PDB file of C-alpha atoms and ligand atoms in Angstrom:
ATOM      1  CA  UNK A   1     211.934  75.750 136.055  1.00 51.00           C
ATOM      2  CA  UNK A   2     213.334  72.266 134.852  1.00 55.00           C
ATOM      3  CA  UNK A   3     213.382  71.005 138.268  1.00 71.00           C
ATOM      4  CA  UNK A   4     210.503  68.748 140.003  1.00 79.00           C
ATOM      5  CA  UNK A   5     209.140  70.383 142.987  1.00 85.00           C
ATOM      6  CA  UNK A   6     209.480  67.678 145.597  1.00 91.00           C
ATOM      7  CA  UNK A   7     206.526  66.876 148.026  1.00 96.00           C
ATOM      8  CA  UNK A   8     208.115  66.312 151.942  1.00 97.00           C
ATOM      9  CA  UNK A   9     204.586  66.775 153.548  1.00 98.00           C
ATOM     10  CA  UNK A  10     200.591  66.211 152.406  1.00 98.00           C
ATOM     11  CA  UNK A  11     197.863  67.065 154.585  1.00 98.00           C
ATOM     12  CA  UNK A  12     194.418  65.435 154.076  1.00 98.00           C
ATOM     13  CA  UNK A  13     190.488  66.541 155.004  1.00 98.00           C
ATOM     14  CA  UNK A  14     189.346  62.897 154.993  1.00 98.00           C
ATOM     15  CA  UNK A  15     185.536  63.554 154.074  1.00 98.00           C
ATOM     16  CA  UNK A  16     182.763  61.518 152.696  1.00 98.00           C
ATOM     17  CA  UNK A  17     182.559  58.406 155.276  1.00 97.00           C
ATOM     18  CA  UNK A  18     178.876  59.033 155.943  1.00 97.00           C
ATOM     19  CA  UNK A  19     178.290  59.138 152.328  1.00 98.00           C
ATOM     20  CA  UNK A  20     180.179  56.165 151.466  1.00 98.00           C
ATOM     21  CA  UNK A  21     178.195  54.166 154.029  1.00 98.00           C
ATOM     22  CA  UNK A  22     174.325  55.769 152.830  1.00 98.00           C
ATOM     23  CA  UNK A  23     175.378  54.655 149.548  1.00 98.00           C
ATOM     24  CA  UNK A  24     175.365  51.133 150.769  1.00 98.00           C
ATOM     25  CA  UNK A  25     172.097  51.740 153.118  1.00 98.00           C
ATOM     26  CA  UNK A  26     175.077  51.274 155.820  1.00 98.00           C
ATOM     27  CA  UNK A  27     174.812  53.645 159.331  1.00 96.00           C
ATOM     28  CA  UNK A  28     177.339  56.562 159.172  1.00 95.00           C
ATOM     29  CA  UNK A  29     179.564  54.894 161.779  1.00 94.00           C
ATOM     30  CA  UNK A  30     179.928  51.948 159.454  1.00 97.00           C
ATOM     31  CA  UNK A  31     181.396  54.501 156.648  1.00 97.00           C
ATOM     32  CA  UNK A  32     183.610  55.322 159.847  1.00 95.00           C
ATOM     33  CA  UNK A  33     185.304  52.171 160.220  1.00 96.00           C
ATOM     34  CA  UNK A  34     186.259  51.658 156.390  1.00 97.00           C
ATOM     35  CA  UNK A  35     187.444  55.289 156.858  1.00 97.00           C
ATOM     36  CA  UNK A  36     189.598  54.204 159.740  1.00 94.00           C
ATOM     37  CA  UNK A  37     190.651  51.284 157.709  1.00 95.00           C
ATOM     38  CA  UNK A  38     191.747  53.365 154.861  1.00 97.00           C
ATOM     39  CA  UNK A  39     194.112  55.548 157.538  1.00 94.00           C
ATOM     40  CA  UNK A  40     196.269  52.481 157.661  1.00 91.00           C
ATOM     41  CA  UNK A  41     196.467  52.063 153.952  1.00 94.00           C
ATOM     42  CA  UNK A  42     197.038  55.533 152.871  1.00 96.00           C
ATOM     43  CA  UNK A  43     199.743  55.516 155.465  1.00 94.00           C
ATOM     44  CA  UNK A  44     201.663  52.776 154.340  1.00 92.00           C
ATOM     45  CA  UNK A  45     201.243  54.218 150.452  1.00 95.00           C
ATOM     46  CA  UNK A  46     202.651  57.815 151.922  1.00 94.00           C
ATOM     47  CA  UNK A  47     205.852  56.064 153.346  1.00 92.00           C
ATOM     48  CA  UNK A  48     206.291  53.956 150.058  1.00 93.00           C
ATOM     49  CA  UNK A  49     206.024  57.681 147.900  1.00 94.00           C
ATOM     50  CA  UNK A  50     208.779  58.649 149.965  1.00 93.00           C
ATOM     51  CA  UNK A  51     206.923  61.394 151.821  1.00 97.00           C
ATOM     52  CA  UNK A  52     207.968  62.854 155.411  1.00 97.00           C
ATOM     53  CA  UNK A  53     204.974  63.935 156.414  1.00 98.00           C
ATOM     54  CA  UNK A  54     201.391  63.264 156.439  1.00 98.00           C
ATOM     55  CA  UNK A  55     198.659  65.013 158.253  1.00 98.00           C
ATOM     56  CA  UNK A  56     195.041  64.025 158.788  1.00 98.00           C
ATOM     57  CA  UNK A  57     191.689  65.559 159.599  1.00 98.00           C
ATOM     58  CA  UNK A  58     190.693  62.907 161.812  1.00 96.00           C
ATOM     59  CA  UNK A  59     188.263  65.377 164.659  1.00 96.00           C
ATOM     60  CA  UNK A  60     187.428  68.626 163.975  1.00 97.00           C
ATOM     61  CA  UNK A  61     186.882  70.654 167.207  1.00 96.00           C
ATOM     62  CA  UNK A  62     182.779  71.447 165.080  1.00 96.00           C
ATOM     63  CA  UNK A  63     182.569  67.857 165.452  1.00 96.00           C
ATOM     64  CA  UNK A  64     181.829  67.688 168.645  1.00 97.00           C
ATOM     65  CA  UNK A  65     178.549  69.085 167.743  1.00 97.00           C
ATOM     66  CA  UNK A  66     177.564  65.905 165.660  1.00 95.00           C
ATOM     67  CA  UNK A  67     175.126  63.687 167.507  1.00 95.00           C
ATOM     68  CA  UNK A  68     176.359  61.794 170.920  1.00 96.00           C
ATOM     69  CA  UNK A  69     176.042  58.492 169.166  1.00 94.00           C
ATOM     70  CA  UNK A  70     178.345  59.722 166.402  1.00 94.00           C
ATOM     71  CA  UNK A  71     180.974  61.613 168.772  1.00 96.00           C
ATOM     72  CA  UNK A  72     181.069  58.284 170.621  1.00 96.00           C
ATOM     73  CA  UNK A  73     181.204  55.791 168.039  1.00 94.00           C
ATOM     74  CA  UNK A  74     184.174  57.767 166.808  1.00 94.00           C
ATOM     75  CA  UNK A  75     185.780  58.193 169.891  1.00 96.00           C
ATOM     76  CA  UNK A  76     185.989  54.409 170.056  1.00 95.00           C
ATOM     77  CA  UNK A  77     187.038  53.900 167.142  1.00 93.00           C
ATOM     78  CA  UNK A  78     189.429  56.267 167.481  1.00 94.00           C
ATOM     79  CA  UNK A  79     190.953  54.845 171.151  1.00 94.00           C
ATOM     80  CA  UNK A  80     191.075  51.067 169.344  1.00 93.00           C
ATOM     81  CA  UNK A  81     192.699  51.844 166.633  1.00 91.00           C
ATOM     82  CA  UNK A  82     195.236  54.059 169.201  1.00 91.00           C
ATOM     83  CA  UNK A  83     195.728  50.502 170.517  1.00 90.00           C
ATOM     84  CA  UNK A  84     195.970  48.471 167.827  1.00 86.00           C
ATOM     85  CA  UNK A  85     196.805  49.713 164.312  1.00 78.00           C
ATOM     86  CA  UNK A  86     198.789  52.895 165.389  1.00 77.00           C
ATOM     87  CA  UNK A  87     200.870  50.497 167.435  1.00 77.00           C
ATOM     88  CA  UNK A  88     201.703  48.407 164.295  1.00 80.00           C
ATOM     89  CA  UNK A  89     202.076  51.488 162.168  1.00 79.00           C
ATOM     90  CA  UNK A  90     204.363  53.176 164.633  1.00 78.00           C
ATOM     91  CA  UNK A  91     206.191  50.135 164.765  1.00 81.00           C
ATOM     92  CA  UNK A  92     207.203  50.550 161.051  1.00 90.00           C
ATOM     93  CA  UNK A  93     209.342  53.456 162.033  1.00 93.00           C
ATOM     94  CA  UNK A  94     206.499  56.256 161.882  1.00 93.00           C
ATOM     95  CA  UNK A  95     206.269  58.490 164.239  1.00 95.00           C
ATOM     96  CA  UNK A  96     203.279  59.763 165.583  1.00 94.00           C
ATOM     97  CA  UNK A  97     202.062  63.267 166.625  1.00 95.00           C
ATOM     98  CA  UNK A  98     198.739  64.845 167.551  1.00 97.00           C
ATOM     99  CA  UNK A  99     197.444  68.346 166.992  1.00 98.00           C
ATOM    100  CA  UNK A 100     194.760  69.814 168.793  1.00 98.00           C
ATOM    101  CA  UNK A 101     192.856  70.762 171.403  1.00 97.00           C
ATOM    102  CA  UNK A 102     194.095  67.450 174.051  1.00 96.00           C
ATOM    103  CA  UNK A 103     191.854  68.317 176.876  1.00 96.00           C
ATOM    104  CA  UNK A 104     188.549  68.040 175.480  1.00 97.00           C
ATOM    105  CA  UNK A 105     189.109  64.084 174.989  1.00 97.00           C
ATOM    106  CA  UNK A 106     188.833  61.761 177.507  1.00 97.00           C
ATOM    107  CA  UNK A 107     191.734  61.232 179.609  1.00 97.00           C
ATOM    108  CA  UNK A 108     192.232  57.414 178.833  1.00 95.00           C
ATOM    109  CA  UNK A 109     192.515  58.576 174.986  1.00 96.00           C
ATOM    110  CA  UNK A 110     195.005  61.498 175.981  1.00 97.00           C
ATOM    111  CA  UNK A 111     197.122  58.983 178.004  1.00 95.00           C
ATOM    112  CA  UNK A 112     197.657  56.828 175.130  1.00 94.00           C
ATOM    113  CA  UNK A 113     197.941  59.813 172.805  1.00 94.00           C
ATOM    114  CA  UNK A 114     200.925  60.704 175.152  1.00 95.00           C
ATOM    115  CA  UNK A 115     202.346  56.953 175.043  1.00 92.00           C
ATOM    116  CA  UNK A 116     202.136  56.639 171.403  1.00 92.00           C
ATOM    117  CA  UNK A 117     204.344  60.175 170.853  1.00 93.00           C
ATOM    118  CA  UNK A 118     206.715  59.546 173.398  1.00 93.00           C
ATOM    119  CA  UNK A 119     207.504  55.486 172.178  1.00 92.00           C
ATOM    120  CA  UNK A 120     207.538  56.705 168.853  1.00 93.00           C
ATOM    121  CA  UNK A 121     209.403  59.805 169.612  1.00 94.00           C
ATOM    122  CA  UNK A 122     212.947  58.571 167.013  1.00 94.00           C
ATOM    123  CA  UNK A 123     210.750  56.925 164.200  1.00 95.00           C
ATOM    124  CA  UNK A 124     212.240  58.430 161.297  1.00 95.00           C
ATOM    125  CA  UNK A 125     210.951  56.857 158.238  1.00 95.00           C
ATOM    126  CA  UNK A 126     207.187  59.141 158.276  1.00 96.00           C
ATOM    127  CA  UNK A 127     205.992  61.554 160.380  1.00 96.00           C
ATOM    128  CA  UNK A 128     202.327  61.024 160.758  1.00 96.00           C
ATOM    129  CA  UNK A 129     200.724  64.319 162.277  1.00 97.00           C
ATOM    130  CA  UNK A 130     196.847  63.355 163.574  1.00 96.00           C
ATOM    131  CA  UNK A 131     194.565  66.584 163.942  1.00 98.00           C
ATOM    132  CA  UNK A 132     192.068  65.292 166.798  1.00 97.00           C
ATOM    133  CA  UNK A 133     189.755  68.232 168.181  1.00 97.00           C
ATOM    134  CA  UNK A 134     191.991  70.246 166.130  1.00 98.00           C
ATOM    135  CA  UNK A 135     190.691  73.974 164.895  1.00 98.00           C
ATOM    136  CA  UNK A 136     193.156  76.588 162.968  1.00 98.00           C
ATOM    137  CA  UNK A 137     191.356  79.516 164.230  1.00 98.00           C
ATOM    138  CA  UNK A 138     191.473  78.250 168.024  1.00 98.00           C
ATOM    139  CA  UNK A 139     194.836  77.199 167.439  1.00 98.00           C
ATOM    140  CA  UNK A 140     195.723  80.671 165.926  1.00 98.00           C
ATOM    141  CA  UNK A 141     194.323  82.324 168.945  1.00 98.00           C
ATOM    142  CA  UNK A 142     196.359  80.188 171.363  1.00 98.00           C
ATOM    143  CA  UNK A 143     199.233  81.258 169.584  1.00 98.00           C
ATOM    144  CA  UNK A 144     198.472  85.182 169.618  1.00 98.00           C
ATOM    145  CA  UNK A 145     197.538  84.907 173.821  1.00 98.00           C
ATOM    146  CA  UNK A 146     200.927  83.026 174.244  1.00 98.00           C
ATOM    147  CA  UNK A 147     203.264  85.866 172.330  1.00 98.00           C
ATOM    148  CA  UNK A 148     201.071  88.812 173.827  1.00 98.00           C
ATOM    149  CA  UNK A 149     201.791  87.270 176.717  1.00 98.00           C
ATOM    150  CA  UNK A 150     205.647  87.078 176.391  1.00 98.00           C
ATOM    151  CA  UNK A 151     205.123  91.004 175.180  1.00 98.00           C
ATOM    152  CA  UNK A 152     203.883  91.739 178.525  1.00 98.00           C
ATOM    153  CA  UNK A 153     206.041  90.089 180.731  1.00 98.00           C
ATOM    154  CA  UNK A 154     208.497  91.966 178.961  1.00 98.00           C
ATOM    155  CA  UNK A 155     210.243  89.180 177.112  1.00 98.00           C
ATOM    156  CA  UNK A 156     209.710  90.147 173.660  1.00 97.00           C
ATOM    157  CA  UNK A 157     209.477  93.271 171.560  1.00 98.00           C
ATOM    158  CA  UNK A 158     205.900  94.199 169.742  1.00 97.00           C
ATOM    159  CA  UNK A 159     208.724  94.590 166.976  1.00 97.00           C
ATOM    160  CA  UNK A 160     210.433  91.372 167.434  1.00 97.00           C
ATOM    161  CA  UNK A 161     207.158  88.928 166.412  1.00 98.00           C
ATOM    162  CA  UNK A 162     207.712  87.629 163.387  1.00 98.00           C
ATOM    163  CA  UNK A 163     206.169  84.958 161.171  1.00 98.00           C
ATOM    164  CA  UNK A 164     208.972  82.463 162.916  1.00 97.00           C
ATOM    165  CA  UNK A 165     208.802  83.226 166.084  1.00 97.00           C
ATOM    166  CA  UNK A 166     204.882  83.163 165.645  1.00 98.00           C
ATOM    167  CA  UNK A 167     204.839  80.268 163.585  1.00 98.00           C
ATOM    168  CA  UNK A 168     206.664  78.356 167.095  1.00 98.00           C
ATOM    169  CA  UNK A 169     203.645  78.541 169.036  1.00 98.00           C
ATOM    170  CA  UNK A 170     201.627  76.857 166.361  1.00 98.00           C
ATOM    171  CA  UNK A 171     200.867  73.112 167.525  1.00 98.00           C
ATOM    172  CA  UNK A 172     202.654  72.592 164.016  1.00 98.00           C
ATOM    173  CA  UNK A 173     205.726  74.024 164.947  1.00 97.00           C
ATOM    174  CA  UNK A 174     207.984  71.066 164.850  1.00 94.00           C
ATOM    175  CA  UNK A 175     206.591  70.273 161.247  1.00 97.00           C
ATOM    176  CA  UNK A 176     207.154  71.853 157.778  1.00 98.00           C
ATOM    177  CA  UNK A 177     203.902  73.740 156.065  1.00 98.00           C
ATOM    178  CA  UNK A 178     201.983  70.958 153.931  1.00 98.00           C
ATOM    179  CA  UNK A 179     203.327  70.931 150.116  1.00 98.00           C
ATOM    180  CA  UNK A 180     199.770  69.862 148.803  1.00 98.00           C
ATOM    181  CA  UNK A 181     196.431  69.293 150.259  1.00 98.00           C
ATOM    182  CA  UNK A 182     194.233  66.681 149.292  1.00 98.00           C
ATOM    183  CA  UNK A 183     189.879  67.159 150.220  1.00 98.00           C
ATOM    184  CA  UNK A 184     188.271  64.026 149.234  1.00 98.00           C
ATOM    185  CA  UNK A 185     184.042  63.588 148.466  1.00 98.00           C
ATOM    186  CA  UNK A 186     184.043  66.845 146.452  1.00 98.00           C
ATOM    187  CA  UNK A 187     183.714  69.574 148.736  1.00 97.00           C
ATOM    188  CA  UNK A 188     186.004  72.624 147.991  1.00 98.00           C
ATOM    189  CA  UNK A 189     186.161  73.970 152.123  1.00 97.00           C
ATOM    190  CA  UNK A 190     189.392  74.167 153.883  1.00 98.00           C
ATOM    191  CA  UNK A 191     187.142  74.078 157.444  1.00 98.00           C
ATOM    192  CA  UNK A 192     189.002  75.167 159.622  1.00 98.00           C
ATOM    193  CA  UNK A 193     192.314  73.613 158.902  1.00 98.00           C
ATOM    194  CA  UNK A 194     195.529  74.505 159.123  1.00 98.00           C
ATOM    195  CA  UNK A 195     195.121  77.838 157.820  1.00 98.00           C
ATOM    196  CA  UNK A 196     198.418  79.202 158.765  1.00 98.00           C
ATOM    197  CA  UNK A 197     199.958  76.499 157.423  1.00 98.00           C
ATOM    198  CA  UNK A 198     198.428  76.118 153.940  1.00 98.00           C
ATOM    199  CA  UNK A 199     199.604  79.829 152.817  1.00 98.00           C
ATOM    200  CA  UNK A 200     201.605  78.484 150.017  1.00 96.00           C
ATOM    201  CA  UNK A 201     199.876  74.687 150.134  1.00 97.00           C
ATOM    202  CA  UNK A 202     198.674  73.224 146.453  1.00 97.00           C
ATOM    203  CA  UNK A 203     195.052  72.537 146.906  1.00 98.00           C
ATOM    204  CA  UNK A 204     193.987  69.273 145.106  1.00 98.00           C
ATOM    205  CA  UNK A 205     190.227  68.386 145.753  1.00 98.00           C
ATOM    206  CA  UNK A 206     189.045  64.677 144.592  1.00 98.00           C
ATOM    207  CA  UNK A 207     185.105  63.157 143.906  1.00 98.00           C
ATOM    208  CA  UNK A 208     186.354  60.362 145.823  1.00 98.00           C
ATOM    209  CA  UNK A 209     184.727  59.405 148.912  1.00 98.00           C
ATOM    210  CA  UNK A 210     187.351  58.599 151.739  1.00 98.00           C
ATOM    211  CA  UNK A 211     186.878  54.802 152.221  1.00 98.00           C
ATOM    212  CA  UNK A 212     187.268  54.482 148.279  1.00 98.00           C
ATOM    213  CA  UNK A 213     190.664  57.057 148.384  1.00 98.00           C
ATOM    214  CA  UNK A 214     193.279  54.710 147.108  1.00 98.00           C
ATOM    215  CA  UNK A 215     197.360  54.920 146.496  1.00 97.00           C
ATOM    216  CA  UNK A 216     196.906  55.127 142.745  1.00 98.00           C
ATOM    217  CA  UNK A 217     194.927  57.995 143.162  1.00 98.00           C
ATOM    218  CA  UNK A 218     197.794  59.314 145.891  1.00 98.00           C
ATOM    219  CA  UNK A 219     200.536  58.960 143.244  1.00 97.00           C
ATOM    220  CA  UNK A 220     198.545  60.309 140.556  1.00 97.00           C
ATOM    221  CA  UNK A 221     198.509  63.967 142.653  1.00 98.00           C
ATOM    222  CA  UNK A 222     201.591  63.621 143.918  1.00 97.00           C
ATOM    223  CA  UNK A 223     203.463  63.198 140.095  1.00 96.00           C
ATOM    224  CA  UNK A 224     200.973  66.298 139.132  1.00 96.00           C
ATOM    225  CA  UNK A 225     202.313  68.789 142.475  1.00 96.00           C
ATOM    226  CA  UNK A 226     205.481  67.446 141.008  1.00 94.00           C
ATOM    227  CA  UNK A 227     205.200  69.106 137.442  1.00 91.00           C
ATOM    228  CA  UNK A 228     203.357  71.963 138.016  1.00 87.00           C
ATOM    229  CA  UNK A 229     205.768  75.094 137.894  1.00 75.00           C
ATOM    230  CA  UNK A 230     205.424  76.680 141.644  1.00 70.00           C
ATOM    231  CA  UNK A 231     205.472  80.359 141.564  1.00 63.00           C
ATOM    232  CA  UNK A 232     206.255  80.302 145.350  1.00 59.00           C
ATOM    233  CA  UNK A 233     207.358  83.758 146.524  1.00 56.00           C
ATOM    234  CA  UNK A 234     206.435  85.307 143.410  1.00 47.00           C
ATOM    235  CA  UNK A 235     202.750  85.811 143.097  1.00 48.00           C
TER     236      UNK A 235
HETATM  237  C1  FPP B   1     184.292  62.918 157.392  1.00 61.31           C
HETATM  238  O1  FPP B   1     183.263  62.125 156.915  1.00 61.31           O
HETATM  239  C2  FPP B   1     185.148  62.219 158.324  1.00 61.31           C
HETATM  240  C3  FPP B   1     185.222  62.446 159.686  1.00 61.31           C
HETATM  241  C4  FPP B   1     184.411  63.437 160.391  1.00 61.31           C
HETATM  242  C5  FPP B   1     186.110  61.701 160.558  1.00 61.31           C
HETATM  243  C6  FPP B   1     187.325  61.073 159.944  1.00 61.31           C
HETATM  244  C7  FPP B   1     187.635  59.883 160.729  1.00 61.31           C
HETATM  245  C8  FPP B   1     188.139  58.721 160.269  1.00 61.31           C
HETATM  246  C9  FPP B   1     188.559  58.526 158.881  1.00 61.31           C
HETATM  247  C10 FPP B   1     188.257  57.554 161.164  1.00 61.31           C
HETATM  248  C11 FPP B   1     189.155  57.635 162.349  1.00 61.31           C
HETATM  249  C12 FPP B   1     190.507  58.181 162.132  1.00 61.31           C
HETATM  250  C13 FPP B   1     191.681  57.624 162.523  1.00 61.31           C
HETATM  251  C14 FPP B   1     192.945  58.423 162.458  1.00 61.31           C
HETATM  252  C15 FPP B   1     191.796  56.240 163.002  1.00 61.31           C
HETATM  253  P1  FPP B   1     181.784  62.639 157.101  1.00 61.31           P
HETATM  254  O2  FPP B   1     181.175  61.919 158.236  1.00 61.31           O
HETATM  255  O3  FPP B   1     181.767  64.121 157.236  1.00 61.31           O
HETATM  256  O4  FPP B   1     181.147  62.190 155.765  1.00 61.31           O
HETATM  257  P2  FPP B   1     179.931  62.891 155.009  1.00 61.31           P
HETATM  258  O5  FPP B   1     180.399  64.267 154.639  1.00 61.31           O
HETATM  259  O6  FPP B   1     179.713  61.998 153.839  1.00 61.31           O
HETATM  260  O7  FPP B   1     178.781  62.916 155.957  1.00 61.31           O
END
């Protein structure tokens, strides 16, 4: 008590695009672009706050089951803005990482996934962690076939795993467990995301469609994680 919880790393489900462009009698892929748009923003807001760490929901591994015109328009928006904005935020001292499952994209986008971590490898200012064909529970089993494995070559005890030791073969594991979570467009789902990672995680869920998610609104739930008493480790 007394002292202000400080927020090193926010994740973010970044939800409502396709709404935000229907509302405007826009295609979904247009909602997509201001989305993509907003990325940038949100970023630069994050490094202003002082924040170390910010993770986004940009492809869930479900959404490959959205229709082939809206798994490609994504995927290109996804490889231009690889080349062009990521560049420019990377080039602001942010570092860039990607979770997920790296193989099911195509291998140009994977090659410049790879370029963009290893350039930006000793940014320091931000850490910004994109989830791209990223599911927890996938992710999660991954993990458990990786120590079961080490258990039977015989280079770990059953009684040696541990939450550590477990938590290193998360994609995650060079990152600290999100402080808060922010859902945007009113849904109250975690879908999928990090759900290893969010054990402790304050859960803040906004009306706000993504495209209209703005810094104000960023600093407004970042100053209310900041006074609300944690009762981490106690209940
Ligand atoms: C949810 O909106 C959003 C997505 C499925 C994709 C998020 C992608 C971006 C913001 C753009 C690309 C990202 C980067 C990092 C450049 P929705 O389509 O589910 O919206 P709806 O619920 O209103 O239909």
């Amino acid at each position: 008590m007394g002292t202000e919880n400080i927020c090193k790393h926010i994740a973010i489900i970044m939800d409502g695009n396709g709404r935000w462009a229907k509302k405007r009698g826009m295609p979904r892929t247009f909602g997509h672009k201001k989305g993509a748009e907003n990325v940038i923003k949100i970023t630069r807001a994050m490094k202003e706050s002082g924040v170390k760490y910010l993770t986004l929901y940009a492809f869930s591994t479900e959404n490959w089951q959205r229709s082939k015109d809206e798994v490609d328009a994504l995927m290109q928006l996804l490889n231009e803005y690889l080349d062009k904005e990521m560049k420019e935020i990377m080039e602001n001292n942010v570092r860039i990482i990607f979770i997920g499952e790296k193989y099911m994209l195509s291998k140009d986008i994977q090659e410049k996934m790879d370029s963009l971590e290893k350039e930006s490898a000793q940014n320091s200012d931000l850490t910004l962690c994109i989830a791209l064909s990223y599911g927890s529970r996938q992710e999660i089993i991954a993990a458990v076939q990786n120590i079961a494995k080490d258990v039977q070559d015989g280079k770990l005890s059953l009684s040696d795993i541990s939450i550590e030791n477990f938590a290193e073969r998360l994609y995650t594991k060079d990152v600290p467990d999100p402080d808060i979570l922010i859902r945007t467009s009113g849904e109250q789902r975690i879908s999928n995301y990090l759900l290893w990672q969010l054990a402790y995680t304050e859960l803040f869920f906004t009306d706000t469609l993504w495209p209209d998610f703005n810094s104000d609104e960023l600093n407004g739930i970042i100053d209310t994680f900041k006074s609300r008493e944690r009762r981490y480790g106690k209940n």
